[in-house]
Short mmCIF file of the C-alpha atoms (twelve columns), coordinates in Angstrom:
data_MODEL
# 
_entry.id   MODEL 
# 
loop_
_atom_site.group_PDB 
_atom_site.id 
_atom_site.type_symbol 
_atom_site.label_atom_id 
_atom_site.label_alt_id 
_atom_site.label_comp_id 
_atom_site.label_asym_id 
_atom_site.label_seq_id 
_atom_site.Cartn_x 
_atom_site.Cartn_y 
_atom_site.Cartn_z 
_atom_site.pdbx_PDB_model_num 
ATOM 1   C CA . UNK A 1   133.972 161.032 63.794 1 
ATOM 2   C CA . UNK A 2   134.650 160.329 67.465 1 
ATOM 3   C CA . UNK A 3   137.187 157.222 68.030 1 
ATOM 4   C CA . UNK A 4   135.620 155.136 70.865 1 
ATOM 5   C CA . UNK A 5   138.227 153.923 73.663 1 
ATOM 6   C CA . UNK A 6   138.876 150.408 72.196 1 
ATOM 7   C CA . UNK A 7   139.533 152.045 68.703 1 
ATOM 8   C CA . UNK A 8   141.910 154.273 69.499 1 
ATOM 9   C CA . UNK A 9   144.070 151.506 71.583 1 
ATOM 10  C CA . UNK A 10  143.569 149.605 68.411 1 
ATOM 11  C CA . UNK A 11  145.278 152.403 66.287 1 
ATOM 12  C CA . UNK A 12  147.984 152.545 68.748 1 
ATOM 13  C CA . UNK A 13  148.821 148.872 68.588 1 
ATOM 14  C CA . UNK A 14  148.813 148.834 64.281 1 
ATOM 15  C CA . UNK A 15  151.192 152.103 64.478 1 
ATOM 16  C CA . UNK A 16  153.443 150.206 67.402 1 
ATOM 17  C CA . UNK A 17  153.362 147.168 64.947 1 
ATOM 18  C CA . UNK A 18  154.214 148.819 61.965 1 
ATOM 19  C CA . UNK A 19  157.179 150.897 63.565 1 
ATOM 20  C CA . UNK A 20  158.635 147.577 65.059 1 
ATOM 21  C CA . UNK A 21  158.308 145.899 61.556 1 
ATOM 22  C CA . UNK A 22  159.090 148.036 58.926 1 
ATOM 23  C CA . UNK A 23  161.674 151.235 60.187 1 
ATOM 24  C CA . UNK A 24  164.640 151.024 61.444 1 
ATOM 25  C CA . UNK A 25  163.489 151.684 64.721 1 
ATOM 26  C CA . UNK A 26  161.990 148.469 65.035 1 
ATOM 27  C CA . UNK A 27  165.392 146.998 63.329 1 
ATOM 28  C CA . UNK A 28  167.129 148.305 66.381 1 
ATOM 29  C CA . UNK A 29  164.448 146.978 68.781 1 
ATOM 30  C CA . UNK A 30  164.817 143.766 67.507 1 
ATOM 31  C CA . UNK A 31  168.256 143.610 67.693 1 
ATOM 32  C CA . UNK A 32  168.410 144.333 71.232 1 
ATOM 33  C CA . UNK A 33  165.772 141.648 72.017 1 
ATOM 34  C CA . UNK A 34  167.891 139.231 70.244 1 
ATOM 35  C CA . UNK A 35  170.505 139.865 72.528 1 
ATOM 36  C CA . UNK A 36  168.533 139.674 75.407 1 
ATOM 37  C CA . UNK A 37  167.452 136.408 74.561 1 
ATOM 38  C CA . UNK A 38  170.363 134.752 73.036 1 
ATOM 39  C CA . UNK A 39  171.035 131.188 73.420 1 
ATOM 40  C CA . UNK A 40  174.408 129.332 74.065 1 
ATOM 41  C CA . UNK A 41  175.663 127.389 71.660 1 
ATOM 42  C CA . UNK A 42  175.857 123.469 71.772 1 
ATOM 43  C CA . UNK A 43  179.177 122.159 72.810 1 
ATOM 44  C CA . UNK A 44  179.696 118.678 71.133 1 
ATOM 45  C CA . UNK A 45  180.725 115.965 73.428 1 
ATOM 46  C CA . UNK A 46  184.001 114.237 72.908 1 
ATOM 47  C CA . UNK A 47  182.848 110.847 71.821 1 
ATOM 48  C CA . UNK A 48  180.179 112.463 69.624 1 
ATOM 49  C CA . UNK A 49  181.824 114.750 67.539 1 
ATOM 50  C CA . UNK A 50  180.925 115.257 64.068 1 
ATOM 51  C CA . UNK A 51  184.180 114.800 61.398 1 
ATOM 52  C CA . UNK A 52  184.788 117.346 58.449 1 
ATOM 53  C CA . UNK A 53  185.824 115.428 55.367 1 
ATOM 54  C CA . UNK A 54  186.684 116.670 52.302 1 
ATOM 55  C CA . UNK A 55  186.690 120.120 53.070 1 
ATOM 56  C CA . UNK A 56  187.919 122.280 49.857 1 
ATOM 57  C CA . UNK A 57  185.952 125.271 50.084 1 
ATOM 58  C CA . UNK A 58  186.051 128.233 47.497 1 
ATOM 59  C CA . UNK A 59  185.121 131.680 48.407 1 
ATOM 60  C CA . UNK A 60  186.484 135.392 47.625 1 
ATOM 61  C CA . UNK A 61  186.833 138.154 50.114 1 
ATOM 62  C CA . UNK A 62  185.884 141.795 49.856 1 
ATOM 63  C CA . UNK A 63  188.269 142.780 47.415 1 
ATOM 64  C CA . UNK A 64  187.475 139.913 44.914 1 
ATOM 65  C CA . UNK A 65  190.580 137.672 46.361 1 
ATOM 66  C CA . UNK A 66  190.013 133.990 46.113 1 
ATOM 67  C CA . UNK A 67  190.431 131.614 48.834 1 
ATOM 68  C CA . UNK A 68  190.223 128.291 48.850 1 
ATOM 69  C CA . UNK A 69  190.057 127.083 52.731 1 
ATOM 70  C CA . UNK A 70  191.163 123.576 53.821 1 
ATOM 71  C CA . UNK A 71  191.542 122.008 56.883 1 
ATOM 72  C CA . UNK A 72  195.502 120.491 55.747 1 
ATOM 73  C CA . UNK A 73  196.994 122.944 57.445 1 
ATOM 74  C CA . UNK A 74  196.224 122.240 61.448 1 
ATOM 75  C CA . UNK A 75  194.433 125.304 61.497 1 
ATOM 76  C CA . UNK A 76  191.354 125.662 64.305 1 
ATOM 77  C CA . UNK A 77  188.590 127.748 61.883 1 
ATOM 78  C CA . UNK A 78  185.713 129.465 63.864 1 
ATOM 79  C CA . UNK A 79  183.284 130.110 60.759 1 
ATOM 80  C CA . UNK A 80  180.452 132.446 61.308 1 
ATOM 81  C CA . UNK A 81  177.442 132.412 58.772 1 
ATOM 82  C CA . UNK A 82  175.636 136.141 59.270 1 
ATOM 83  C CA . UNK A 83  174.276 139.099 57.061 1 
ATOM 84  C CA . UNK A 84  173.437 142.815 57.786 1 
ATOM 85  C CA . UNK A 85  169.416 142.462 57.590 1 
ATOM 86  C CA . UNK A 86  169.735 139.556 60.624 1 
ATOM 87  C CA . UNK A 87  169.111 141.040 64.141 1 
ATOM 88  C CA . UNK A 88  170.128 137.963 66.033 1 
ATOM 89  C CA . UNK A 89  173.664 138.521 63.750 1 
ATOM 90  C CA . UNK A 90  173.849 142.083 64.467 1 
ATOM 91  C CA . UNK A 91  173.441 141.670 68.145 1 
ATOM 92  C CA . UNK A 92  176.570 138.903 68.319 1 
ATOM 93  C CA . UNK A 93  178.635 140.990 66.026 1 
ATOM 94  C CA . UNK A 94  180.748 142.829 68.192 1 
ATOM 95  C CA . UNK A 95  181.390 140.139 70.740 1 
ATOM 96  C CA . UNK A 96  182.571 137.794 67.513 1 
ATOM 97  C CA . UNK A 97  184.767 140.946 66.438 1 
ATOM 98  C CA . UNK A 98  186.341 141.683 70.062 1 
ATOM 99  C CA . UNK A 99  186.676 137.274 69.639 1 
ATOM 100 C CA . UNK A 100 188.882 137.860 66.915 1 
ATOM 101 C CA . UNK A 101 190.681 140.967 67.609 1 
ATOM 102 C CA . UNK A 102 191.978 138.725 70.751 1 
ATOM 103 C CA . UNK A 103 192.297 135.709 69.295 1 
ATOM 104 C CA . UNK A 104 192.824 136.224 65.817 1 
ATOM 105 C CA . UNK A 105 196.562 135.562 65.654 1 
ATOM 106 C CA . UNK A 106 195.890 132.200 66.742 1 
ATOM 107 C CA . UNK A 107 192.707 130.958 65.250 1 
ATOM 108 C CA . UNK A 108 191.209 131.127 61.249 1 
ATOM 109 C CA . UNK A 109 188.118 133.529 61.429 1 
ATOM 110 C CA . UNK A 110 186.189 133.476 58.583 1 
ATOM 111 C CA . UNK A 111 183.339 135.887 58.537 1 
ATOM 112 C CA . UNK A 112 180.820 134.133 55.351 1 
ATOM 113 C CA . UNK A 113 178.292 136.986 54.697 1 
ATOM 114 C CA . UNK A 114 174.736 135.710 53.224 1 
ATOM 115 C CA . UNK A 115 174.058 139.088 51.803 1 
ATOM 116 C CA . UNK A 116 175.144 142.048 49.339 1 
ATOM 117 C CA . UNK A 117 178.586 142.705 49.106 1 
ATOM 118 C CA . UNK A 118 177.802 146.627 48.943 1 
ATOM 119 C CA . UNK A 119 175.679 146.300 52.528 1 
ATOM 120 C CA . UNK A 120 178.386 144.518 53.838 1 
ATOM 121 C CA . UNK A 121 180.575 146.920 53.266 1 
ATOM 122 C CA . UNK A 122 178.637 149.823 54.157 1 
ATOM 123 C CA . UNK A 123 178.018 147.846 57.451 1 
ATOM 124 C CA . UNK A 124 181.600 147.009 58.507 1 
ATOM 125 C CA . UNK A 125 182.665 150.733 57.738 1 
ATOM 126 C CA . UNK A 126 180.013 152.497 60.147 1 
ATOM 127 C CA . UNK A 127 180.749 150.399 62.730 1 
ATOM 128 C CA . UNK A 128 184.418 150.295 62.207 1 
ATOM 129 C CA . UNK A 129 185.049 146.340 61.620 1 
ATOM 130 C CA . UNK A 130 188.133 144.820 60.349 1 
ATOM 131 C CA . UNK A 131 187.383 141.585 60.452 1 
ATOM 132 C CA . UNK A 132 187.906 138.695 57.160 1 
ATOM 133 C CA . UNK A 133 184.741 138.847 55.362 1 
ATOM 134 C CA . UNK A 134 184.022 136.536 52.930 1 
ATOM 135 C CA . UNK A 135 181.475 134.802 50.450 1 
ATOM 136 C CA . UNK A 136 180.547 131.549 48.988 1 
ATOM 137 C CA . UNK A 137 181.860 130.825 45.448 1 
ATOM 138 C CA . UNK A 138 180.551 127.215 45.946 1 
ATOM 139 C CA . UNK A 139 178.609 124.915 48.180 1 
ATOM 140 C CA . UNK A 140 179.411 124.635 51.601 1 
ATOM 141 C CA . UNK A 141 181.002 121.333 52.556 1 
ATOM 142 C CA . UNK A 142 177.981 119.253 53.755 1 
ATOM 143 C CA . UNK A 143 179.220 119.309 57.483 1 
ATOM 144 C CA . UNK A 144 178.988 122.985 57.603 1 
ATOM 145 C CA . UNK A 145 175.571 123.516 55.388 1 
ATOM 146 C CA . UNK A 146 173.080 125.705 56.903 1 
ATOM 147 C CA . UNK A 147 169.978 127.860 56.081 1 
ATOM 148 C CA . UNK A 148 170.097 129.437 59.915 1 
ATOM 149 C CA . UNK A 149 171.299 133.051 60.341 1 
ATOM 150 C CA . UNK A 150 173.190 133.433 62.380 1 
ATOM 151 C CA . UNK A 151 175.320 129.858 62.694 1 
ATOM 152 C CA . UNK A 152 178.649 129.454 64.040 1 
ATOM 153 C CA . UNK A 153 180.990 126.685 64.148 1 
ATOM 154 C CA . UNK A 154 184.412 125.761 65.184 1 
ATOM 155 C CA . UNK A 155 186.249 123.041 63.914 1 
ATOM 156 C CA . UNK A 156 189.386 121.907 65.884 1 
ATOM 157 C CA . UNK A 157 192.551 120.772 64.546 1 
ATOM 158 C CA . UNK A 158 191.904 117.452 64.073 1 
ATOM 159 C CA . UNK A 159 188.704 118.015 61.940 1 
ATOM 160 C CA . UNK A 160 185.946 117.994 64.299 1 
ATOM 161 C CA . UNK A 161 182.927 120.162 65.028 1 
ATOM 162 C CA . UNK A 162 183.298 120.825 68.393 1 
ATOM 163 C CA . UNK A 163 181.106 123.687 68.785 1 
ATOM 164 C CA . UNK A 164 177.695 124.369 66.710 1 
# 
């Protein structure tokens, strides 16, 4: 059976498809387009910023270690929702990890991983992370709630959201 020209382009574009879908080929590919097209985040205005309240938050880190995070303690918390099958999170990774290797010492990082503890794991070893990983016990405190991967906010000292 002899493939006619507009066949054999079709083929091409099904294989192309199914490469950029399902390997990790097309993982990659879209992880690099994600950073290509990244979008800045939305700085709050002053007079419009949205107040935490009642922020008691329960969640355990990679070793099983409870934490219950507050915002009593005049802490600035940059809290990063993310997970190891999410290109757009993979492609912001290591400028959030180079973010708290410099900052770190003066800022609350809290890493919340929507995924497996065992991928996150494996993920953070290849790649050589040491940043503080955690995951939800609980509900997220209704300021903070989102379904979007990846989300970031940071919440100043005096409660506010000043960056989504």
């Amino acid at each position: 059976m002899k493939l006619k020209k507009g066949q054999l382009s079709d083929i091409i574009w099904i294989v192309a498809i199914l490469l950029f879908l399902f390997t990790p080929i097309g993982f990659h590919a879209r992880v690099q387009i994600a950073r290509l097209f990244s979008f800045s985040p939305k700085i709050e205005n002053q007079d419009e910023y949205q107040k935490v309240t009642h922020f008691n938050w329960n969640l355990v880190d990679l070793n099983g270690e409870r934490l219950e995070i507050s915002l009593e303690n005049d802490d600035v918390l940059v809290i990063n929702f993310w997970a190891t099958w999410c290109p757009p999170c993979i492609a912001e990774m290591p400028s959030l990890v180079s973010l708290h290797s410099d900052y770190g010492n003066r800022v609350k990082f809290i890493f919340l991983a929507r995924d497996e503890k065992d991928e996150v794991n494996k993920y953070l070893a290849k790649r050589e992370y040491e940043i503080p990983v955690f995951f939800e016990i609980g509900q997220s405190p209704d300021a903070i709630t989102t379904s979007s991967l990846p989300t970031t906010y940071i919440i100043d000292k005096k409660e506010n959201i000043v960056l989504k």
